[in-house]
Amino acid sequence: MPKVMVVGAGAVGAVTVCKLAQRPDLFPEIVVASRNVTKCQKLTEKHPQARIIPEALNADDVQATIALLQKHKPALLLNLALPYQDLPLMEACLQAGVDYLDTASYEPPDRPLYEYSYQWKYHESFEKAGIMAVLGIGFDPGITNAFVAYAAKHYFDEIHYLDIVDCNAGQHGRPFATNFNLEINLREITQPGRYYENGKLIEVPPLSVSQDVKFPEIGVRKAYLIFHEELESLVKHFPTLRRARFWMTFSDSYLMHLRAFMNVGLTRIDPIDYEGHPVVPIKFLQKLLPDPATLAPDYKGWVSIGVQLRGVYQGKPRTLFIYTNIRHEWAYADCGSQAIAYTAGVPPAVAAELMVTGVWKKPGVWNVEQLDPDPLLERLPAAGLPWKVVVDYPLDFIDVPE
Amino acid sequence: MPKVMVVGAGAVGAVTVCKLAQRPDLFPEIVVASRNVTKCQKLTEKHPQARIIPEALNADDVQATIALLQKHKPALLLNLALPYQDLPLMEACLQAGVDYLDTASYEPPDRPLYEYSYQWKYHESFEKAGIMAVLGIGFDPGITNAFVAYAAKHYFDEIHYLDIVDCNAGQHGRPFATNFNLEINLREITQPGRYYENGKLIEVPPLSVSQDVKFPEIGVRKAYLIFHEELESLVKHFPTLRRARFWMTFSDSYLMHLRAFMNVGLTRIDPIDYEGHPVVPIKFLQKLLPDPATLAPDYKGWVSIGVQLRGVYQGKPRTLFIYTNIRHEWAYADCGSQAIAYTAGVPPAVAAELMVTGVWKKPGVWNVEQLDPDPLLERLPAAGLPWKVVVDYPLDFIDVPE
């Protein structure tokens, strides 16, 4: 089997490497490249049974990435770096003729707007080059897209309503901590909520729309309507969708802390003078918060992510719920990770298997729902992410009876 | 009339100087001394009708204070500096033979414990020197003590239960700001609640006891049991008191912010490393918050402070409420101040009148309730602090029917 190359060795990248390293039959050699080569070396030490080759790489530097691809000649580049780096890495893959996958859509550094348009533009050139790119194959986006494709393939003639529901009911034992970068957490709650209805993108004020949602094993939690990037590709690829929304739970305590910080300017990104030294409030705040990686050992409880669907099958209305529930403890036992990083980091490793073995082989740039969901979802439980389908599920979102 | 000397030119000191400056008949010359002489000079400019002499002084330096007292020979030193400076200033007054007043009891810098014992020790030496010290003559402590003394003198044979109630219902239009130093605000909510019952000091966890209290003009607010220094002297001087408590309102939003800051270590006083520079979190947070002095122009609404009493008069149970209600706008119109600084800064100026005119003339160290409350309370409304007595008041604290 050929080499693969992972770019990025953060919390999610570490999970992907962990899962790749568990399958030496499929991935005998794994190059791990990061700006911080020490992080790559730590992964080498963590997985002594695997052959992991650490490399230093600035993923913004297209020529440096091409040189590394030419050196190692991997069959696939797995982009687990930052969303800002999707375009330089795709460009490098195109020029080096290497397949590509990532877990989050590109966003321009200067404006926080997820949008697939930048990456979709690469479709024809990837197609001509005979190489394949899979976009957004984490959990959400990623498995959520596959859930919709799976439902469309096996359970519906037409899907009309989609609600993606995401709940982290885990407890890390700290009064306040973020599961990943503070700025990205803040963006979720400060961005307007956006959803698609009748072909239009509708915007509502940040966290202004919420609803109680019942999550398996967890119970009822307050979920807020936020924008999430898979909505954009799903309404494009399932044009029968009349409405598509994304809901995420935030605890009152979590929101209370973030709001308090925002209210006094602790989330400002401009430096203020402190005894003659410029101090950027959000960076200072980040220093006070626990490193997200340190939360994993103590993290307990469930994470539940699923899609609630409403549509028709053989002329009759049908509702469906497909979801994954996993516990933080399971993620820690498997890869020393918390479940948020784990749910995002496992799917790219499974997708890598499908790509290097040719199960998914289709030149061009694709979102997950454009590929056959069956081989992906079949392999998911063994990789650590069980999932379940419930037909005629009593939906939480009953405001649009069919 | 003789000179007086004010030490301290902060928000409260500025109000005291404003009130002294309004009475050139009583206070023809006012020395204002502060570590920061610029603050004193600003007060000179603010009150051109008065003769204000600015002086630089480190109030911790007893010899420097004695020298300044010998230079100006004031009849009275008004201590509006920090509570840490009560003892050096009393010592300087004792050695220079000058009367003294302050608004807050001494506390050792290393442990945040208000206690009168340090200052009461000066009683005999002041008595022998033929000079007078009045302790804690702000509003609370100060006017609250006088309210109790007034009630005892005119309305009760015995007072059994005392509840001091303090509500700032003003709005400053900021999501979060403190009315004075952030550390002192934090101390109020992080200290255990303490109150006296049957001769014992009882301690409860911080903010663990609260009760709805109805404030005149304001309505019902949630008030928390906290310790306040006048309780210590009042139970000593009114030994018939079976219970004495202090209640202060805090809005949910105020507490939410302070708790969020505490939870992530933003109130830590030890420096943490930020890009090679030591940054003390609480000092950095203070820098982000609005300067308390800047709140005054926008501050609107009521402040209400009073004492609720239960006891007996002529063999029958009686309840009484004595309180002051003032608006932030009134304080601003009179002295360019917000009402919190105003209620604390006006009483020392009225007490200064009583002391320099010999109405209060009694060598020794005294708490306010040991002096005749009538001349103090008589002068209060004209000085900007109206007050009212309600007999047979329906108390909020009905858990101890007589």
mmCIF file of N, CA, C and O in Angstrom, chain A residues 175-176 256-257 259-261 263-266 268 272-275 277-281 283-285 287-289, chain B residues 175-176 256-257 259-261 263-266 268 272-275 277-281 283-285 287-289:
data_model
loop_
_atom_site.group_PDB
_atom_site.id
_atom_site.type_symbol
_atom_site.label_atom_id
_atom_site.label_comp_id
_atom_site.label_asym_id
_atom_site.label_seq_id
_atom_site.Cartn_x
_atom_site.Cartn_y
_atom_site.Cartn_z
ATOM 1 N N PRO A 175 -14.787 25.067 35.318
ATOM 2 C CA PRO A 175 -15.910 26.012 35.242
ATOM 3 C C PRO A 175 -16.090 26.524 33.812
ATOM 4 O O PRO A 175 -17.201 26.742 33.350
ATOM 5 N N PHE A 176 -14.979 26.721 33.111
ATOM 6 C CA PHE A 176 -15.081 27.151 31.715
ATOM 7 C C PHE A 176 -13.835 26.714 30.968
ATOM 8 O O PHE A 176 -12.715 26.900 31.421
ATOM 9 N N MET A 256 -22.850 32.194 29.158
ATOM 10 C CA MET A 256 -22.691 33.236 30.172
ATOM 11 C C MET A 256 -21.223 33.678 30.244
ATOM 12 O O MET A 256 -20.926 34.876 30.246
ATOM 13 N N HIS A 257 -20.326 32.725 30.236
ATOM 14 C CA HIS A 257 -18.904 33.074 30.288
ATOM 15 C C HIS A 257 -18.476 33.831 29.030
ATOM 16 O O HIS A 257 -17.853 34.888 29.115
ATOM 17 N N ARG A 259 -20.212 35.538 26.975
ATOM 18 C CA ARG A 259 -20.816 36.878 26.919
ATOM 19 C C ARG A 259 -20.132 37.842 27.878
ATOM 20 O O ARG A 259 -19.927 39.011 27.563
ATOM 21 N N ALA A 260 -19.812 37.336 29.068
ATOM 22 C CA ALA A 260 -19.119 38.194 30.038
ATOM 23 C C ALA A 260 -17.782 38.651 29.461
ATOM 24 O O ALA A 260 -17.413 39.823 29.567
ATOM 25 N N PHE A 261 -17.067 37.737 28.813
ATOM 26 C CA PHE A 261 -15.764 38.093 28.242
ATOM 27 C C PHE A 261 -15.939 39.133 27.131
ATOM 28 O O PHE A 261 -15.203 40.112 27.054
ATOM 29 N N ASN A 263 -18.406 41.212 26.751
ATOM 30 C CA ASN A 263 -18.935 42.478 27.269
ATOM 31 C C ASN A 263 -17.851 43.431 27.749
ATOM 32 O O ASN A 263 -18.028 44.643 27.687
ATOM 33 N N VAL A 264 -16.769 42.900 28.265
ATOM 34 C CA VAL A 264 -15.730 43.789 28.776
ATOM 35 C C VAL A 264 -14.551 43.915 27.820
ATOM 36 O O VAL A 264 -13.535 44.509 28.168
ATOM 37 N N GLY A 265 -14.682 43.331 26.625
ATOM 38 C CA GLY A 265 -13.615 43.516 25.644
ATOM 39 C C GLY A 265 -12.502 42.490 25.734
ATOM 40 O O GLY A 265 -11.442 42.665 25.129
ATOM 41 N N LEU A 266 -12.731 41.417 26.479
ATOM 42 C CA LEU A 266 -11.681 40.394 26.606
ATOM 43 C C LEU A 266 -11.500 39.595 25.326
ATOM 44 O O LEU A 266 -10.550 38.827 25.210
ATOM 45 N N ARG A 268 -11.362 41.129 22.397
ATOM 46 C CA ARG A 268 -10.798 42.045 21.394
ATOM 47 C C ARG A 268 -9.513 41.470 20.807
ATOM 48 O O ARG A 268 -8.737 40.818 21.497
ATOM 49 N N ILE A 272 -3.856 46.157 23.582
ATOM 50 C CA ILE A 272 -3.981 47.316 24.464
ATOM 51 C C ILE A 272 -2.686 47.418 25.272
ATOM 52 O O ILE A 272 -1.982 46.446 25.459
ATOM 53 N N ASP A 273 -2.400 48.621 25.728
ATOM 54 C CA ASP A 273 -1.134 48.829 26.414
ATOM 55 C C ASP A 273 -1.224 48.356 27.856
ATOM 56 O O ASP A 273 -2.119 48.752 28.600
ATOM 57 N N TYR A 274 -0.289 47.500 28.250
ATOM 58 C CA TYR A 274 -0.184 47.081 29.645
ATOM 59 C C TYR A 274 1.246 47.356 30.095
ATOM 60 O O TYR A 274 2.164 46.662 29.675
ATOM 61 N N GLU A 275 1.394 48.367 30.901
ATOM 62 C CA GLU A 275 2.723 48.753 31.400
ATOM 63 C C GLU A 275 3.765 48.804 30.277
ATOM 64 O O GLU A 275 4.872 48.274 30.411
ATOM 65 N N HIS A 277 3.691 47.344 27.364
ATOM 66 C CA HIS A 277 3.730 46.211 26.435
ATOM 67 C C HIS A 277 2.356 46.010 25.787
ATOM 68 O O HIS A 277 1.344 46.082 26.472
ATOM 69 N N PRO A 278 2.346 45.761 24.476
ATOM 70 C CA PRO A 278 1.048 45.501 23.848
ATOM 71 C C PRO A 278 0.551 44.103 24.225
ATOM 72 O O PRO A 278 1.278 43.121 24.098
ATOM 73 N N VAL A 279 -0.668 44.038 24.726
ATOM 74 C CA VAL A 279 -1.279 42.759 25.105
ATOM 75 C C VAL A 279 -2.605 42.638 24.353
ATOM 76 O O VAL A 279 -3.450 43.524 24.446
ATOM 77 N N VAL A 280 -2.754 41.553 23.604
ATOM 78 C CA VAL A 280 -4.000 41.312 22.863
ATOM 79 C C VAL A 280 -4.958 40.556 23.785
ATOM 80 O O VAL A 280 -4.664 39.441 24.205
ATOM 81 N N PRO A 281 -6.107 41.196 24.133
ATOM 82 C CA PRO A 281 -6.988 40.570 25.130
ATOM 83 C C PRO A 281 -7.340 39.108 24.838
ATOM 84 O O PRO A 281 -7.227 38.260 25.728
ATOM 85 N N LYS A 283 -5.792 36.842 23.214
ATOM 86 C CA LYS A 283 -4.635 35.958 23.390
ATOM 87 C C LYS A 283 -4.318 35.783 24.872
ATOM 88 O O LYS A 283 -3.921 34.713 25.317
ATOM 89 N N PHE A 284 -4.506 36.877 25.608
ATOM 90 C CA PHE A 284 -4.268 36.787 27.048
ATOM 91 C C PHE A 284 -5.297 35.860 27.695
ATOM 92 O O PHE A 284 -4.967 35.002 28.511
ATOM 93 N N LEU A 285 -6.554 36.019 27.295
ATOM 94 C CA LEU A 285 -7.624 35.161 27.821
ATOM 95 C C LEU A 285 -7.333 33.702 27.481
ATOM 96 O O LEU A 285 -7.455 32.814 28.326
ATOM 97 N N LYS A 287 -4.569 32.294 27.145
ATOM 98 C CA LYS A 287 -3.489 31.816 28.024
ATOM 99 C C LYS A 287 -4.021 31.376 29.384
ATOM 100 O O LYS A 287 -3.450 30.506 30.036
ATOM 101 N N LEU A 288 -5.095 32.035 29.830
ATOM 102 C CA LEU A 288 -5.656 31.699 31.144
ATOM 103 C C LEU A 288 -6.505 30.434 31.093
ATOM 104 O O LEU A 288 -6.684 29.756 32.106
ATOM 105 N N LEU A 289 -7.060 30.140 29.914
ATOM 106 C CA LEU A 289 -7.959 28.989 29.801
ATOM 107 C C LEU A 289 -7.151 27.696 29.720
ATOM 108 O O LEU A 289 -6.005 27.700 29.285
ATOM 109 N N PRO B 175 -22.378 47.181 29.845
ATOM 110 C CA PRO B 175 -22.729 45.792 30.179
ATOM 111 C C PRO B 175 -22.138 45.375 31.523
ATOM 112 O O PRO B 175 -22.736 44.644 32.276
ATOM 113 N N PHE B 176 -20.941 45.874 31.823
ATOM 114 C CA PHE B 176 -20.342 45.583 33.125
ATOM 115 C C PHE B 176 -19.361 46.682 33.489
ATOM 116 O O PHE B 176 -18.538 47.099 32.682
ATOM 117 N N MET B 256 -22.909 37.429 37.515
ATOM 118 C CA MET B 256 -22.550 36.554 36.395
ATOM 119 C C MET B 256 -21.194 36.956 35.826
ATOM 120 O O MET B 256 -20.327 36.106 35.597
ATOM 121 N N HIS B 257 -21.000 38.237 35.641
ATOM 122 C CA HIS B 257 -19.724 38.695 35.101
ATOM 123 C C HIS B 257 -18.569 38.400 36.062
ATOM 124 O O HIS B 257 -17.550 37.830 35.676
ATOM 125 N N ARG B 259 -18.353 36.228 38.385
ATOM 126 C CA ARG B 259 -18.091 34.787 38.499
ATOM 127 C C ARG B 259 -17.365 34.257 37.283
ATOM 128 O O ARG B 259 -16.478 33.415 37.398
ATOM 129 N N ALA B 260 -17.760 34.755 36.112
ATOM 130 C CA ALA B 260 -17.077 34.309 34.885
ATOM 131 C C ALA B 260 -15.597 34.696 34.961
ATOM 132 O O ALA B 260 -14.718 33.893 34.626
ATOM 133 N N PHE B 261 -15.317 35.904 35.429
ATOM 134 C CA PHE B 261 -13.925 36.350 35.514
ATOM 135 C C PHE B 261 -13.150 35.491 36.513
ATOM 136 O O PHE B 261 -12.016 35.073 36.255
ATOM 137 N N ASN B 263 -13.849 32.457 37.473
ATOM 138 C CA ASN B 263 -13.750 31.060 37.031
ATOM 139 C C ASN B 263 -12.547 30.785 36.143
ATOM 140 O O ASN B 263 -12.022 29.680 36.139
ATOM 141 N N VAL B 264 -12.156 31.764 35.360
ATOM 142 C CA VAL B 264 -11.030 31.512 34.453
ATOM 143 C C VAL B 264 -9.729 32.138 34.963
ATOM 144 O O VAL B 264 -8.731 32.130 34.253
ATOM 145 N N GLY B 265 -9.762 32.661 36.180
ATOM 146 C CA GLY B 265 -8.508 33.165 36.746
ATOM 147 C C GLY B 265 -8.210 34.615 36.399
ATOM 148 O O GLY B 265 -7.100 35.097 36.599
ATOM 149 N N LEU B 266 -9.207 35.330 35.882
ATOM 150 C CA LEU B 266 -8.972 36.727 35.522
ATOM 151 C C LEU B 266 -8.839 37.628 36.734
ATOM 152 O O LEU B 266 -8.464 38.783 36.617
ATOM 153 N N ARG B 268 -6.975 36.692 39.315
ATOM 154 C CA ARG B 268 -5.725 36.315 39.981
ATOM 155 C C ARG B 268 -4.834 37.539 40.163
ATOM 156 O O ARG B 268 -4.807 38.439 39.329
ATOM 157 N N ILE B 272 1.182 36.351 35.273
ATOM 158 C CA ILE B 272 1.430 35.229 34.377
ATOM 159 C C ILE B 272 2.239 35.761 33.190
ATOM 160 O O ILE B 272 2.216 36.958 32.892
ATOM 161 N N ASP B 273 2.950 34.856 32.552
ATOM 162 C CA ASP B 273 3.836 35.280 31.473
ATOM 163 C C ASP B 273 3.046 35.505 30.190
ATOM 164 O O ASP B 273 2.310 34.641 29.742
ATOM 165 N N TYR B 274 3.187 36.690 29.606
ATOM 166 C CA TYR B 274 2.597 36.961 28.296
ATOM 167 C C TYR B 274 3.723 37.448 27.392
ATOM 168 O O TYR B 274 4.212 38.559 27.554
ATOM 169 N N GLU B 275 4.110 36.596 26.488
ATOM 170 C CA GLU B 275 5.189 36.923 25.553
ATOM 171 C C GLU B 275 6.392 37.553 26.257
ATOM 172 O O GLU B 275 6.929 38.578 25.823
ATOM 173 N N HIS B 277 6.500 39.020 29.164
ATOM 174 C CA HIS B 277 6.228 40.083 30.141
ATOM 175 C C HIS B 277 5.262 39.580 31.207
ATOM 176 O O HIS B 277 4.287 38.921 30.879
ATOM 177 N N PRO B 278 5.536 39.908 32.477
ATOM 178 C CA PRO B 278 4.587 39.498 33.516
ATOM 179 C C PRO B 278 3.326 40.362 33.447
ATOM 180 O O PRO B 278 3.406 41.590 33.432
ATOM 181 N N VAL B 279 2.176 39.728 33.382
ATOM 182 C CA VAL B 279 0.898 40.446 33.344
ATOM 183 C C VAL B 279 0.041 39.905 34.487
ATOM 184 O O VAL B 279 -0.180 38.694 34.589
ATOM 185 N N VAL B 280 -0.416 40.811 35.360
ATOM 186 C CA VAL B 280 -1.270 40.412 36.473
ATOM 187 C C VAL B 280 -2.716 40.441 35.974
ATOM 188 O O VAL B 280 -3.223 41.497 35.598
ATOM 189 N N PRO B 281 -3.398 39.283 35.965
ATOM 190 C CA PRO B 281 -4.739 39.229 35.374
ATOM 191 C C PRO B 281 -5.709 40.300 35.896
ATOM 192 O O PRO B 281 -6.355 40.982 35.106
ATOM 193 N N LYS B 283 -5.175 43.182 37.161
ATOM 194 C CA LYS B 283 -4.798 44.531 36.712
ATOM 195 C C LYS B 283 -5.123 44.702 35.230
ATOM 196 O O LYS B 283 -5.528 45.778 34.783
ATOM 197 N N PHE B 284 -4.927 43.627 34.476
ATOM 198 C CA PHE B 284 -5.249 43.687 33.055
ATOM 199 C C PHE B 284 -6.761 43.846 32.868
ATOM 200 O O PHE B 284 -7.225 44.670 32.078
ATOM 201 N N LEU B 285 -7.519 43.087 33.648
ATOM 202 C CA LEU B 285 -8.986 43.187 33.570
ATOM 203 C C LEU B 285 -9.435 44.600 33.938
ATOM 204 O O LEU B 285 -10.289 45.193 33.264
ATOM 205 N N LYS B 287 -7.918 47.278 33.520
ATOM 206 C CA LYS B 287 -7.602 48.166 32.392
ATOM 207 C C LYS B 287 -8.693 48.126 31.320
ATOM 208 O O LYS B 287 -8.925 49.094 30.606
ATOM 209 N N LEU B 288 -9.328 46.967 31.180
ATOM 210 C CA LEU B 288 -10.373 46.823 30.157
ATOM 211 C C LEU B 288 -11.694 47.444 30.610
ATOM 212 O O LEU B 288 -12.521 47.825 29.788
ATOM 213 N N LEU B 289 -11.894 47.510 31.920
ATOM 214 C CA LEU B 289 -13.171 48.009 32.441
ATOM 215 C C LEU B 289 -13.205 49.535 32.391
ATOM 216 O O LEU B 289 -12.166 50.190 32.431
#
